[in-house]
Coordinates of C-alpha atoms in Angstrom, one line a residue:
M238 CA 79.5 176.3 6.8
T239 CA 79.6 172.7 5.8
G240 CA 81.9 170.2 7.2
K241 CA 84.7 168.6 5.5
L242 CA 82.7 165.2 5.1
E243 CA 79.1 166.7 4.4
G244 CA 77.1 163.9 2.7
K245 CA 79.5 161.2 3.3
V246 CA 79.0 158.0 5.4
A247 CA 81.7 156.4 7.5
F248 CA 82.0 152.9 8.8
V249 CA 83.7 152.6 12.1
T250 CA 84.8 149.3 13.9
G251 CA 85.4 149.2 17.5
A252 CA 83.2 152.3 17.8
A253 CA 81.8 151.6 21.4
R254 CA 84.5 153.6 23.2
G255 CA 88.1 154.8 23.1
Q256 CA 89.6 155.6 19.8
G257 CA 86.6 154.3 17.9
R258 CA 84.2 156.4 19.6
S259 CA 86.3 159.5 19.1
H260 CA 86.7 158.7 15.3
A261 CA 82.9 158.3 14.9
L262 CA 82.3 161.6 16.8
R263 CA 85.0 163.4 15.0
L264 CA 83.7 162.2 11.5
A265 CA 80.3 163.1 12.5
Q266 CA 81.3 166.7 13.5
E267 CA 82.5 167.2 10.0
G268 CA 79.2 166.1 8.5
A269 CA 79.5 162.3 8.1
D270 CA 76.6 159.8 9.0
I271 CA 78.0 156.9 10.8
I272 CA 77.8 153.0 10.7
A273 CA 79.2 151.8 13.9
I274 CA 80.0 148.2 15.3
D275 CA 81.6 146.7 18.2
V276 CA 81.8 143.1 19.8
N277 CA 80.3 144.3 23.1
K278 CA 81.7 141.4 25.2
Q279 CA 84.7 140.4 27.2
L280 CA 87.1 138.5 25.2
P281 CA 89.1 135.6 26.7
T282 CA 92.7 136.8 26.4
V283 CA 92.0 140.6 26.9
P284 CA 93.2 141.8 30.2
Y285 CA 91.2 144.8 30.6
R286 CA 87.3 145.5 30.6
G287 CA 85.6 144.8 27.3
A288 CA 83.1 147.0 25.5
T289 CA 79.4 146.7 26.5
P290 CA 76.1 147.4 24.7
E291 CA 75.8 150.4 27.0
D292 CA 79.2 151.8 25.7
L293 CA 77.8 151.5 22.2
A294 CA 74.7 153.1 23.1
E295 CA 76.5 156.0 24.4
T296 CA 78.2 156.4 21.0
V297 CA 75.0 156.4 19.3
R298 CA 73.6 159.1 21.8
Q299 CA 76.7 161.3 21.2
V300 CA 76.5 161.1 17.4
E301 CA 72.9 161.8 17.4
A302 CA 73.5 164.8 19.6
L303 CA 75.7 166.1 16.8
D304 CA 72.6 165.8 14.6
R305 CA 73.9 163.0 12.5
R306 CA 72.4 159.8 11.7
I307 CA 74.0 156.5 13.0
V308 CA 73.3 152.8 12.4
A309 CA 74.9 150.7 15.1
A310 CA 75.1 147.0 15.6
E311 CA 76.8 144.3 17.6
A312 CA 79.3 142.4 15.4
D313 CA 82.6 140.7 15.6
V314 CA 85.2 141.6 13.0
R315 CA 86.2 138.0 12.9
D316 CA 82.7 137.2 11.6
Y317 CA 82.4 138.1 8.0
G318 CA 78.8 137.4 7.7
A319 CA 78.0 139.7 10.9
L320 CA 80.3 142.5 9.3
K321 CA 78.6 142.3 5.8
A322 CA 75.1 142.4 7.3
A323 CA 76.1 145.4 9.5
V324 CA 77.4 147.3 6.5
D325 CA 74.7 146.4 4.0
E326 CA 72.1 147.5 6.6
G327 CA 74.0 150.7 7.1
V328 CA 74.1 151.5 3.4
T329 CA 70.5 150.6 3.1
Q330 CA 69.5 153.2 5.8
L331 CA 72.1 155.9 5.1
G332 CA 72.3 155.5 1.3
R333 CA 76.1 155.0 0.6
L334 CA 79.5 154.4 2.0
D335 CA 82.5 156.6 1.4
I336 CA 85.0 156.0 4.5
V337 CA 86.1 153.2 6.4
S338 CA 87.9 153.4 9.9
A339 CA 89.2 149.8 10.5
N340 CA 89.8 150.6 14.1
A341 CA 88.7 147.5 16.2
G342 CA 91.6 145.8 18.0
I343 CA 92.7 144.3 21.2
F344 CA 95.9 144.4 23.3
S345 CA 97.5 141.8 25.5
N346 CA 101.1 141.0 26.6
A347 CA 103.6 138.4 27.5
P348 CA 107.2 137.5 26.7
S349 CA 107.3 135.5 23.4
D350 CA 108.2 132.1 24.9
Q351 CA 105.2 132.5 27.5
L352 CA 102.5 133.6 25.2
S353 CA 99.7 131.3 24.8
E354 CA 98.6 130.1 21.5
E355 CA 95.1 131.2 22.4
A356 CA 96.4 134.8 22.9
W357 CA 98.3 134.6 19.7
D358 CA 95.3 133.4 17.7
E359 CA 92.8 135.9 19.2
M360 CA 95.1 138.7 18.5
I361 CA 96.0 137.8 14.8
D362 CA 92.2 136.9 14.2
I363 CA 90.9 140.5 15.4
N364 CA 93.8 142.7 14.8
L365 CA 94.9 141.3 11.4
K366 CA 92.3 139.2 10.0
G367 CA 89.5 141.5 11.0
V368 CA 91.1 144.3 9.2
W369 CA 90.9 142.5 6.1
L370 CA 87.4 141.1 6.5
T371 CA 86.3 144.9 7.5
A372 CA 87.7 145.8 4.0
K373 CA 86.3 142.9 2.2
A374 CA 82.8 143.6 3.4
A375 CA 83.0 147.5 2.7
I376 CA 84.9 147.5 -0.7
P377 CA 81.7 146.8 -2.9
H378 CA 79.9 149.6 -1.3
L379 CA 83.0 152.2 -1.8
R380 CA 83.1 151.1 -5.5
V381 CA 79.5 151.7 -6.0
A382 CA 80.0 155.4 -4.4
G383 CA 82.8 156.0 -7.0
G384 CA 85.7 155.9 -4.5
G385 CA 86.5 156.5 -0.9
S386 CA 89.0 156.1 1.9
I387 CA 90.1 153.3 4.0
I388 CA 92.1 154.2 7.1
I389 CA 93.5 151.2 9.1
T390 CA 94.8 151.8 12.7
S391 CA 98.0 150.2 13.0
S392 CA 100.5 151.4 16.0
T393 CA 104.2 152.3 16.5
A394 CA 104.5 148.5 16.9
G395 CA 103.6 148.4 13.2
I396 CA 106.8 150.3 12.7
K397 CA 109.3 148.6 15.2
G398 CA 109.5 145.7 17.5
T399 CA 108.5 145.9 21.0
P400 CA 109.4 143.4 23.8
N401 CA 106.5 141.4 25.4
F402 CA 104.1 142.0 22.5
V403 CA 105.2 139.7 19.7
H404 CA 101.6 138.9 18.6
Y405 CA 100.4 142.6 18.7
V406 CA 103.8 143.6 16.8
A407 CA 103.1 141.0 14.2
A408 CA 99.4 141.8 13.6
K409 CA 100.1 145.6 13.4
H410 CA 103.0 145.0 10.9
G411 CA 100.8 142.7 9.1
V412 CA 97.9 145.3 8.6
V413 CA 100.7 147.6 6.9
G414 CA 101.1 144.7 4.2
V415 CA 97.2 144.6 3.8
M416 CA 97.1 148.5 3.3
R417 CA 99.9 148.5 0.7
T418 CA 98.3 145.6 -1.1
L419 CA 94.8 147.3 -1.0
A420 CA 96.2 150.6 -2.0
N421 CA 97.6 149.1 -5.3
E422 CA 94.4 147.1 -5.9
L423 CA 91.9 149.6 -5.4
A424 CA 93.6 152.7 -6.9
A425 CA 91.9 152.3 -10.2
D426 CA 88.6 152.6 -8.3
G427 CA 89.5 155.8 -6.7
I428 CA 89.8 154.2 -3.3
R429 CA 92.7 155.3 -1.1
V430 CA 94.2 153.1 1.6
N431 CA 96.4 154.3 4.5
T432 CA 97.6 153.4 8.0
V433 CA 97.8 155.5 11.1
H434 CA 100.4 154.6 13.9
P435 CA 99.6 155.9 17.2
T436 CA 102.0 156.0 20.2
G437 CA 100.1 155.2 23.4
V438 CA 96.6 156.7 23.5
E439 CA 94.9 157.7 26.6
T440 CA 92.2 155.0 26.6
G441 CA 91.4 151.8 28.8
M442 CA 93.6 149.9 26.4
I443 CA 96.7 151.3 28.3
L444 CA 95.4 152.7 31.4
N445 CA 94.8 149.5 33.3
D446 CA 96.4 147.3 36.0
N447 CA 97.7 145.0 33.6
L448 CA 100.0 147.7 32.0
F449 CA 100.7 149.4 35.2
E450 CA 102.2 146.0 36.5
L451 CA 104.3 145.5 33.4
F452 CA 105.8 149.1 33.5
M453 CA 106.2 149.3 37.2
P454 CA 107.2 145.8 38.4
D455 CA 109.5 147.3 41.0
L456 CA 106.6 149.0 42.9
P457 CA 103.9 147.4 45.1
A458 CA 100.4 147.5 43.6
E459 CA 99.3 150.4 45.7
Q460 CA 102.1 152.6 44.3
R461 CA 101.4 151.8 40.8
T462 CA 99.6 155.1 40.1
R463 CA 98.5 156.8 36.8
E464 CA 100.9 159.6 37.6
E465 CA 103.9 157.2 38.1
F466 CA 102.9 155.3 34.9
A467 CA 102.9 158.7 33.0
K468 CA 106.3 159.3 34.0
R469 CA 107.5 156.0 32.7
M470 CA 105.4 156.3 29.5
T471 CA 107.0 159.8 28.8
G472 CA 110.4 158.1 28.3
L473 CA 108.9 156.3 25.3
N474 CA 108.2 159.5 23.4
A475 CA 110.6 162.0 21.9
L476 CA 108.0 164.9 22.7
P477 CA 107.8 165.2 26.5
I478 CA 104.2 163.7 26.9
P479 CA 103.1 160.3 28.3
W480 CA 100.6 159.6 25.6
V481 CA 98.4 161.3 23.0
E482 CA 94.6 161.8 23.3
P483 CA 92.0 159.8 21.2
V484 CA 91.2 163.1 19.3
D485 CA 94.7 163.3 18.0
I486 CA 94.3 160.1 16.1
S487 CA 90.8 161.1 15.1
N488 CA 92.0 164.2 13.5
A489 CA 94.5 162.0 11.5
V490 CA 91.8 159.8 10.4
L491 CA 89.7 162.8 9.4
F492 CA 92.6 164.1 7.3
L493 CA 93.0 160.9 5.5
A494 CA 89.3 160.5 5.0
S495 CA 88.8 164.1 3.5
D496 CA 89.5 165.5 0.0
E497 CA 92.6 167.4 1.7
A498 CA 94.2 163.9 1.3
R499 CA 92.7 163.0 -2.0
Y500 CA 96.1 162.1 -3.6
I501 CA 97.5 160.2 -0.5
T502 CA 97.3 156.5 -0.6
G503 CA 99.6 153.7 0.5
V504 CA 101.3 155.6 3.4
Q505 CA 102.0 155.1 7.0
L506 CA 101.1 158.0 9.1
P507 CA 102.6 158.1 12.6
V508 CA 100.8 160.1 15.2
D509 CA 103.5 159.0 17.9
A510 CA 105.0 162.1 19.6
G511 CA 108.3 161.1 18.0
S512 CA 108.4 157.6 19.7
T513 CA 109.6 155.9 16.5
Q514 CA 112.4 158.2 16.1
K515 CA 113.9 157.4 19.5

């Protein structure tokens, strides 16, 4: 039995680990070959461990273990030349491009009046400008293929405001505007564009000492455990869970990438355990 994406090629940004790796694997499980990029370095304003070349190599290993082809490169989504080179080389090797998962993003936090300009600029450049540049590099190839699907990772912070994350909220709201514009611009080419909006996802982006401190300032460091953090995160969601798993977002990305969503474009799809309803 063939997969939902048999014969298709997907471009995934931020693919070295976390949601990006999960998306690459889920799409590969359904038959897609993968073009994967990540920046593979520690970024100045990011308070958790950055991706490494070893992380991206592990994504390659896991995709190849599914008997799918993958072309991986180190590239920064802020660098249009590097993005275009990575996509062009991937298409040269794999033959086409049908799907884009604009997933790459960072997270940091501070009250609005204490946030540094450096943190603001790095957030907007990666989480907002990087999405536009990703689409810009991919659109010509999607047109050649006769259509396709662009799925942009936003957040519940792209639907509602959240204290201490003004730059993140601004970027994640911003990509909704990018999505809606591209959905209108590209509809005549058969290219669909949508956003997914996760609640907290079980990755290193939230499971780190920085957020433990933010959510548990009343506790000494040694008592800021994953278990206590989970209790506090559960209060943010309507369903009684602290966070979703990466594959939950990947399944939404797969749906929007597949022909099952062939007439869905310009929509915001929350995968949020009901958090935006609270």
